């Protein structure tokens, strides 16, 4: 299963051209279609979106602890 490049661009808040560069440089797995658009492997896209959520939670926790004066 694949996700089209426009959906990925919207999800990441980047231009479609950036998503296409990611595929071309193997940052994310996908293929270029005959019409010039790109498809991204859905499982990998979903995984990266979950990792983004984890990073956001970690950053929020660090900022929260920092504001409370807790240092690890």
PDB file of N, CA and C in Angstrom:
ATOM      1  N   UNK A   1       0.838  -1.179   0.000  1.00  0.00           N
ATOM      2  CA  UNK A   1       0.000   0.000   0.000  1.00  0.00           C
ATOM      3  C   UNK A   1       0.886   1.247   0.000  1.00  0.00           C
ATOM      4  N   UNK A   2       0.379   2.263  -0.677  1.00  0.00           N
ATOM      5  CA  UNK A   2       1.132   3.500  -0.826  1.00  0.00           C
ATOM      6  C   UNK A   2       0.286   4.708  -0.452  1.00  0.00           C
ATOM      7  N   UNK A   3       0.967   5.800  -0.130  1.00  0.00           N
ATOM      8  CA  UNK A   3       0.339   7.089   0.149  1.00  0.00           C
ATOM      9  C   UNK A   3       0.870   8.055  -0.904  1.00  0.00           C
ATOM     10  N   UNK A   4       0.000   8.890  -1.479  1.00  0.00           N
ATOM     11  CA  UNK A   4       0.504   9.800  -2.510  1.00  0.00           C
ATOM     12  C   UNK A   4       1.310  10.941  -1.892  1.00  0.00           C
ATOM     13  N   UNK A   5       2.163  11.522  -2.719  1.00  0.00           N
ATOM     14  CA  UNK A   5       3.093  12.545  -2.248  1.00  0.00           C
ATOM     15  C   UNK A   5       2.397  13.783  -1.686  1.00  0.00           C
ATOM     16  N   UNK A   6       1.243  14.115  -2.195  1.00  0.00           N
ATOM     17  CA  UNK A   6       0.525  15.296  -1.699  1.00  0.00           C
ATOM     18  C   UNK A   6       0.056  15.098  -0.257  1.00  0.00           C
ATOM     19  N   UNK A   7      -0.425  13.900   0.063  1.00  0.00           N
ATOM     20  CA  UNK A   7      -0.871  13.615   1.431  1.00  0.00           C
ATOM     21  C   UNK A   7       0.309  13.680   2.404  1.00  0.00           C
ATOM     22  N   UNK A   8       1.447  13.152   1.984  1.00  0.00           N
ATOM     23  CA  UNK A   8       2.638  13.185   2.833  1.00  0.00           C
ATOM     24  C   UNK A   8       3.080  14.632   3.054  1.00  0.00           C
ATOM     25  N   UNK A   9       3.066  15.422   1.993  1.00  0.00           N
ATOM     26  CA  UNK A   9       3.465  16.830   2.093  1.00  0.00           C
ATOM     27  C   UNK A   9       2.576  17.581   3.075  1.00  0.00           C
ATOM     28  N   UNK A  10       1.277  17.352   2.991  1.00  0.00           N
ATOM     29  CA  UNK A  10       0.341  18.010   3.906  1.00  0.00           C
ATOM     30  C   UNK A  10       0.604  17.568   5.345  1.00  0.00           C
ATOM     31  N   UNK A  11       0.809  16.273   5.548  1.00  0.00           N
ATOM     32  CA  UNK A  11       1.032  15.742   6.896  1.00  0.00           C
ATOM     33  C   UNK A  11       2.287  16.325   7.542  1.00  0.00           C
ATOM     34  N   UNK A  12       3.334  16.514   6.752  1.00  0.00           N
ATOM     35  CA  UNK A  12       4.586  17.046   7.282  1.00  0.00           C
ATOM     36  C   UNK A  12       4.673  18.564   7.207  1.00  0.00           C
ATOM     37  N   UNK A  13       3.737  19.189   6.490  1.00  0.00           N
ATOM     38  CA  UNK A  13       3.770  20.639   6.348  1.00  0.00           C
ATOM     39  C   UNK A  13       4.913  21.131   5.483  1.00  0.00           C
ATOM     40  N   UNK A  14       5.233  20.356   4.451  1.00  0.00           N
ATOM     41  CA  UNK A  14       6.316  20.723   3.537  1.00  0.00           C
ATOM     42  C   UNK A  14       5.791  20.721   2.102  1.00  0.00           C
ATOM     43  N   UNK A  15       6.521  21.359   1.178  1.00  0.00           N
ATOM     44  CA  UNK A  15       6.108  21.312  -0.228  1.00  0.00           C
ATOM     45  C   UNK A  15       6.224  19.895  -0.800  1.00  0.00           C
ATOM     46  N   UNK A  16       5.427  19.604  -1.807  1.00  0.00           N
ATOM     47  CA  UNK A  16       5.464  18.294  -2.466  1.00  0.00           C
ATOM     48  C   UNK A  16       6.870  18.013  -2.998  1.00  0.00           C
ATOM     49  N   UNK A  17       7.548  19.038  -3.483  1.00  0.00           N
ATOM     50  CA  UNK A  17       8.901  18.862  -4.021  1.00  0.00           C
ATOM     51  C   UNK A  17       9.850  18.313  -2.964  1.00  0.00           C
ATOM     52  N   UNK A  18       9.660  18.719  -1.724  1.00  0.00           N
ATOM     53  CA  UNK A  18      10.498  18.220  -0.632  1.00  0.00           C
ATOM     54  C   UNK A  18      10.281  16.726  -0.431  1.00  0.00           C
ATOM     55  N   UNK A  19       9.030  16.294  -0.462  1.00  0.00           N
ATOM     56  CA  UNK A  19       8.725  14.865  -0.313  1.00  0.00           C
ATOM     57  C   UNK A  19       9.369  14.086  -1.455  1.00  0.00           C
ATOM     58  N   UNK A  20       9.306  14.617  -2.643  1.00  0.00           N
ATOM     59  CA  UNK A  20       9.911  13.944  -3.800  1.00  0.00           C
ATOM     60  C   UNK A  20      11.423  13.848  -3.648  1.00  0.00           C
ATOM     61  N   UNK A  21      12.043  14.886  -3.096  1.00  0.00           N
ATOM     62  CA  UNK A  21      13.486  14.839  -2.827  1.00  0.00           C
ATOM     63  C   UNK A  21      13.800  13.758  -1.804  1.00  0.00           C
ATOM     64  N   UNK A  22      12.940  13.615  -0.785  1.00  0.00           N
ATOM     65  CA  UNK A  22      13.152  12.568   0.217  1.00  0.00           C
ATOM     66  C   UNK A  22      13.160  11.193  -0.430  1.00  0.00           C
ATOM     67  N   UNK A  23      12.242  10.968  -1.365  1.00  0.00           N
ATOM     68  CA  UNK A  23      12.191   9.673  -2.055  1.00  0.00           C
ATOM     69  C   UNK A  23      13.439   9.507  -2.915  1.00  0.00           C
ATOM     70  N   UNK A  24      13.797  10.551  -3.658  1.00  0.00           N
ATOM     71  CA  UNK A  24      14.969  10.474  -4.538  1.00  0.00           C
ATOM     72  C   UNK A  24      16.254  10.207  -3.772  1.00  0.00           C
ATOM     73  N   UNK A  25      16.352  10.720  -2.548  1.00  0.00           N
ATOM     74  CA  UNK A  25      17.568  10.535  -1.745  1.00  0.00           C
ATOM     75  C   UNK A  25      17.455   9.363  -0.771  1.00  0.00           C
ATOM     76  N   UNK A  26      16.362   8.609  -0.870  1.00  0.00           N
ATOM     77  CA  UNK A  26      16.130   7.408  -0.052  1.00  0.00           C
ATOM     78  C   UNK A  26      15.895   7.715   1.422  1.00  0.00           C
ATOM     79  N   UNK A  27      15.535   8.977   1.758  1.00  0.00           N
ATOM     80  CA  UNK A  27      15.196   9.314   3.144  1.00  0.00           C
ATOM     81  C   UNK A  27      13.922   8.591   3.560  1.00  0.00           C
ATOM     82  N   UNK A  28      13.011   8.445   2.605  1.00  0.00           N
ATOM     83  CA  UNK A  28      11.761   7.726   2.828  1.00  0.00           C
ATOM     84  C   UNK A  28      11.535   6.836   1.605  1.00  0.00           C
ATOM     85  N   UNK A  29      10.993   5.657   1.805  1.00  0.00           N
ATOM     86  CA  UNK A  29      10.812   4.710   0.703  1.00  0.00           C
ATOM     87  C   UNK A  29       9.596   5.068  -0.138  1.00  0.00           C
ATOM     88  N   UNK A  30       9.797   5.050  -1.433  1.00  0.00           N
ATOM     89  CA  UNK A  30       8.707   5.329  -2.352  1.00  0.00           C
ATOM     90  C   UNK A  30       9.155   5.136  -3.786  1.00  0.00           C
ATOM     91  N   UNK A  31       8.240   5.407  -4.701  1.00  0.00           N
ATOM     92  CA  UNK A  31       8.543   5.256  -6.120  1.00  0.00           C
ATOM     93  C   UNK A  31       7.972   6.430  -6.897  1.00  0.00           C
ATOM     94  N   UNK A  32       8.616   6.703  -8.027  1.00  0.00           N
ATOM     95  CA  UNK A  32       8.121   7.729  -8.937  1.00  0.00           C
ATOM     96  C   UNK A  32       7.222   7.054  -9.959  1.00  0.00           C
ATOM     97  N   UNK A  33       6.034   7.606 -10.139  1.00  0.00           N
ATOM     98  CA  UNK A  33       5.074   7.041 -11.083  1.00  0.00           C
ATOM     99  C   UNK A  33       5.289   7.648 -12.471  1.00  0.00           C
ATOM    100  N   UNK A  34       4.692   7.020 -13.474  1.00  0.00           N
ATOM    101  CA  UNK A  34       4.845   7.485 -14.852  1.00  0.00           C
ATOM    102  C   UNK A  34       4.336   8.905 -15.054  1.00  0.00           C
ATOM    103  N   UNK A  35       3.339   9.318 -14.276  1.00  0.00           N
ATOM    104  CA  UNK A  35       2.779  10.666 -14.433  1.00  0.00           C
ATOM    105  C   UNK A  35       3.600  11.742 -13.719  1.00  0.00           C
ATOM    106  N   UNK A  36       4.717  11.341 -13.089  1.00  0.00           N
ATOM    107  CA  UNK A  36       5.594  12.291 -12.413  1.00  0.00           C
ATOM    108  C   UNK A  36       5.333  12.445 -10.927  1.00  0.00           C
ATOM    109  N   UNK A  37       4.209  11.928 -10.454  1.00  0.00           N
ATOM    110  CA  UNK A  37       3.926  11.982  -9.017  1.00  0.00           C
ATOM    111  C   UNK A  37       4.674  10.846  -8.321  1.00  0.00           C
ATOM    112  N   UNK A  38       4.663  10.889  -7.015  1.00  0.00           N
ATOM    113  CA  UNK A  38       5.368   9.882  -6.232  1.00  0.00           C
ATOM    114  C   UNK A  38       4.403   9.169  -5.298  1.00  0.00           C
ATOM    115  N   UNK A  39       4.746   7.930  -4.965  1.00  0.00           N
ATOM    116  CA  UNK A  39       4.010   7.155  -3.964  1.00  0.00           C
ATOM    117  C   UNK A  39       4.983   6.797  -2.855  1.00  0.00           C
ATOM    118  N   UNK A  40       4.532   6.922  -1.625  1.00  0.00           N
ATOM    119  CA  UNK A  40       5.357   6.614  -0.471  1.00  0.00           C
ATOM    120  C   UNK A  40       4.793   5.369   0.200  1.00  0.00           C
ATOM    121  N   UNK A  41       5.680   4.484   0.655  1.00  0.00           N
ATOM    122  CA  UNK A  41       5.258   3.251   1.311  1.00  0.00           C
ATOM    123  C   UNK A  41       4.463   3.615   2.566  1.00  0.00           C
ATOM    124  N   UNK A  42       3.216   3.154   2.626  1.00  0.00           N
ATOM    125  CA  UNK A  42       2.299   3.551   3.699  1.00  0.00           C
ATOM    126  C   UNK A  42       2.807   3.170   5.086  1.00  0.00           C
ATOM    127  N   UNK A  43       3.338   1.958   5.244  1.00  0.00           N
ATOM    128  CA  UNK A  43       3.817   1.525   6.565  1.00  0.00           C
ATOM    129  C   UNK A  43       4.942   2.428   7.062  1.00  0.00           C
ATOM    130  N   UNK A  44       5.830   2.800   6.163  1.00  0.00           N
ATOM    131  CA  UNK A  44       6.940   3.668   6.560  1.00  0.00           C
ATOM    132  C   UNK A  44       6.427   5.069   6.903  1.00  0.00           C
ATOM    133  N   UNK A  45       5.504   5.570   6.113  1.00  0.00           N
ATOM    134  CA  UNK A  45       4.900   6.878   6.386  1.00  0.00           C
ATOM    135  C   UNK A  45       4.236   6.870   7.762  1.00  0.00           C
ATOM    136  N   UNK A  46       3.455   5.838   8.049  1.00  0.00           N
ATOM    137  CA  UNK A  46       2.770   5.739   9.346  1.00  0.00           C
ATOM    138  C   UNK A  46       3.770   5.669  10.494  1.00  0.00           C
ATOM    139  N   UNK A  47       4.848   4.907  10.300  1.00  0.00           N
ATOM    140  CA  UNK A  47       5.887   4.789  11.325  1.00  0.00           C
ATOM    141  C   UNK A  47       6.525   6.149  11.599  1.00  0.00           C
ATOM    142  N   UNK A  48       6.870   6.873  10.544  1.00  0.00           N
ATOM    143  CA  UNK A  48       7.500   8.176  10.724  1.00  0.00           C
ATOM    144  C   UNK A  48       6.559   9.173  11.389  1.00  0.00           C
ATOM    145  N   UNK A  49       5.275   9.079  11.098  1.00  0.00           N
ATOM    146  CA  UNK A  49       4.306   9.961  11.750  1.00  0.00           C
ATOM    147  C   UNK A  49       4.217   9.642  13.242  1.00  0.00           C
ATOM    148  N   UNK A  50       4.269   8.365  13.603  1.00  0.00           N
ATOM    149  CA  UNK A  50       4.262   7.979  15.020  1.00  0.00           C
ATOM    150  C   UNK A  50       5.526   8.468  15.723  1.00  0.00           C
ATOM    151  N   UNK A  51       6.663   8.379  15.047  1.00  0.00           N
ATOM    152  CA  UNK A  51       7.920   8.846  15.630  1.00  0.00           C
ATOM    153  C   UNK A  51       7.866  10.354  15.868  1.00  0.00           C
ATOM    154  N   UNK A  52       7.215  11.080  14.981  1.00  0.00           N
ATOM    155  CA  UNK A  52       7.059  12.524  15.162  1.00  0.00           C
ATOM    156  C   UNK A  52       6.258  12.811  16.432  1.00  0.00           C
ATOM    157  N   UNK A  53       5.207  12.031  16.672  1.00  0.00           N
ATOM    158  CA  UNK A  53       4.398  12.206  17.886  1.00  0.00           C
ATOM    159  C   UNK A  53       5.234  11.936  19.136  1.00  0.00           C
ATOM    160  N   UNK A  54       6.074  10.914  19.080  1.00  0.00           N
ATOM    161  CA  UNK A  54       6.936  10.579  20.217  1.00  0.00           C
ATOM    162  C   UNK A  54       7.914  11.721  20.480  1.00  0.00           C
ATOM    163  N   UNK A  55       8.531  12.253  19.427  1.00  0.00           N
ATOM    164  CA  UNK A  55       9.470  13.369  19.594  1.00  0.00           C
ATOM    165  C   UNK A  55       8.780  14.577  20.227  1.00  0.00           C
ATOM    166  N   UNK A  56       7.566  14.860  19.785  1.00  0.00           N
ATOM    167  CA  UNK A  56       6.821  15.990  20.347  1.00  0.00           C
ATOM    168  C   UNK A  56       6.560  15.786  21.837  1.00  0.00           C
ATOM    169  N   UNK A  57       6.180  14.578  22.227  1.00  0.00           N
ATOM    170  CA  UNK A  57       5.906  14.287  23.644  1.00  0.00           C
ATOM    171  C   UNK A  57       7.172  14.417  24.483  1.00  0.00           C
ATOM    172  N   UNK A  58       8.288  13.916  23.968  1.00  0.00           N
ATOM    173  CA  UNK A  58       9.556  14.007  24.696  1.00  0.00           C
ATOM    174  C   UNK A  58       9.946  15.470  24.875  1.00  0.00           C
ATOM    175  N   UNK A  59       9.824  16.254  23.817  1.00  0.00           N
ATOM    176  CA  UNK A  59      10.163  17.673  23.909  1.00  0.00           C
ATOM    177  C   UNK A  59       9.270  18.384  24.916  1.00  0.00           C
ATOM    178  N   UNK A  60       7.984  18.094  24.900  1.00  0.00           N
ATOM    179  CA  UNK A  60       7.063  18.708  25.864  1.00  0.00           C
ATOM    180  C   UNK A  60       7.466  18.361  27.291  1.00  0.00           C
ATOM    181  N   UNK A  61       7.838  17.114  27.524  1.00  0.00           N
ATOM    182  CA  UNK A  61       8.237  16.678  28.864  1.00  0.00           C
ATOM    183  C   UNK A  61       9.522  17.373  29.302  1.00  0.00           C
ATOM    184  N   UNK A  62      10.471  17.503  28.392  1.00  0.00           N
ATOM    185  CA  UNK A  62      11.726  18.195  28.719  1.00  0.00           C
ATOM    186  C   UNK A  62      11.446  19.649  29.074  1.00  0.00           C
ATOM    187  N   UNK A  63      10.621  20.310  28.280  1.00  0.00           N
ATOM    188  CA  UNK A  63      10.289  21.709  28.548  1.00  0.00           C
ATOM    189  C   UNK A  63       9.538  21.861  29.866  1.00  0.00           C
ATOM    190  N   UNK A  64       8.654  20.915  30.157  1.00  0.00           N
ATOM    191  CA  UNK A  64       7.894  20.943  31.408  1.00  0.00           C
ATOM    192  C   UNK A  64       8.836  20.809  32.601  1.00  0.00           C
ATOM    193  N   UNK A  65       9.738  19.829  32.525  1.00  0.00           N
ATOM    194  CA  UNK A  65      10.681  19.615  33.620  1.00  0.00           C
ATOM    195  C   UNK A  65      11.611  20.809  33.781  1.00  0.00           C
ATOM    196  N   UNK A  66      12.026  21.387  32.665  1.00  0.00           N
ATOM    197  CA  UNK A  66      12.913  22.546  32.715  1.00  0.00           C
ATOM    198  C   UNK A  66      12.221  23.726  33.387  1.00  0.00           C
ATOM    199  N   UNK A  67      10.939  23.922  33.072  1.00  0.00           N
ATOM    200  CA  UNK A  67      10.202  25.041  33.676  1.00  0.00           C
ATOM    201  C   UNK A  67       9.984  24.827  35.172  1.00  0.00           C
ATOM    202  N   UNK A  68       9.988  23.567  35.605  1.00  0.00           N
ATOM    203  CA  UNK A  68       9.832  23.249  37.026  1.00  0.00           C
ATOM    204  C   UNK A  68      11.172  23.192  37.755  1.00  0.00           C
ATOM    205  N   UNK A  69      12.262  23.380  37.012  1.00  0.00           N
ATOM    206  CA  UNK A  69      13.585  23.347  37.613  1.00  0.00           C
ATOM    207  C   UNK A  69      14.114  21.948  37.850  1.00  0.00           C
ATOM    208  N   UNK A  70      13.518  20.958  37.207  1.00  0.00           N
ATOM    209  CA  UNK A  70      13.962  19.570  37.332  1.00  0.00           C
ATOM    210  C   UNK A  70      14.971  19.306  36.222  1.00  0.00           C
ATOM    211  N   UNK A  71      16.172  18.878  36.615  1.00  0.00           N
ATOM    212  CA  UNK A  71      17.204  18.585  35.615  1.00  0.00           C
ATOM    213  C   UNK A  71      17.605  17.131  35.724  1.00  0.00           C
ATOM    214  N   UNK A  72      17.721  16.499  34.605  1.00  0.00           N
ATOM    215  CA  UNK A  72      18.076  15.081  34.590  1.00  0.00           C
ATOM    216  C   UNK A  72      19.540  14.917  34.316  1.00  0.00           C
TER     217      UNK A  72
END
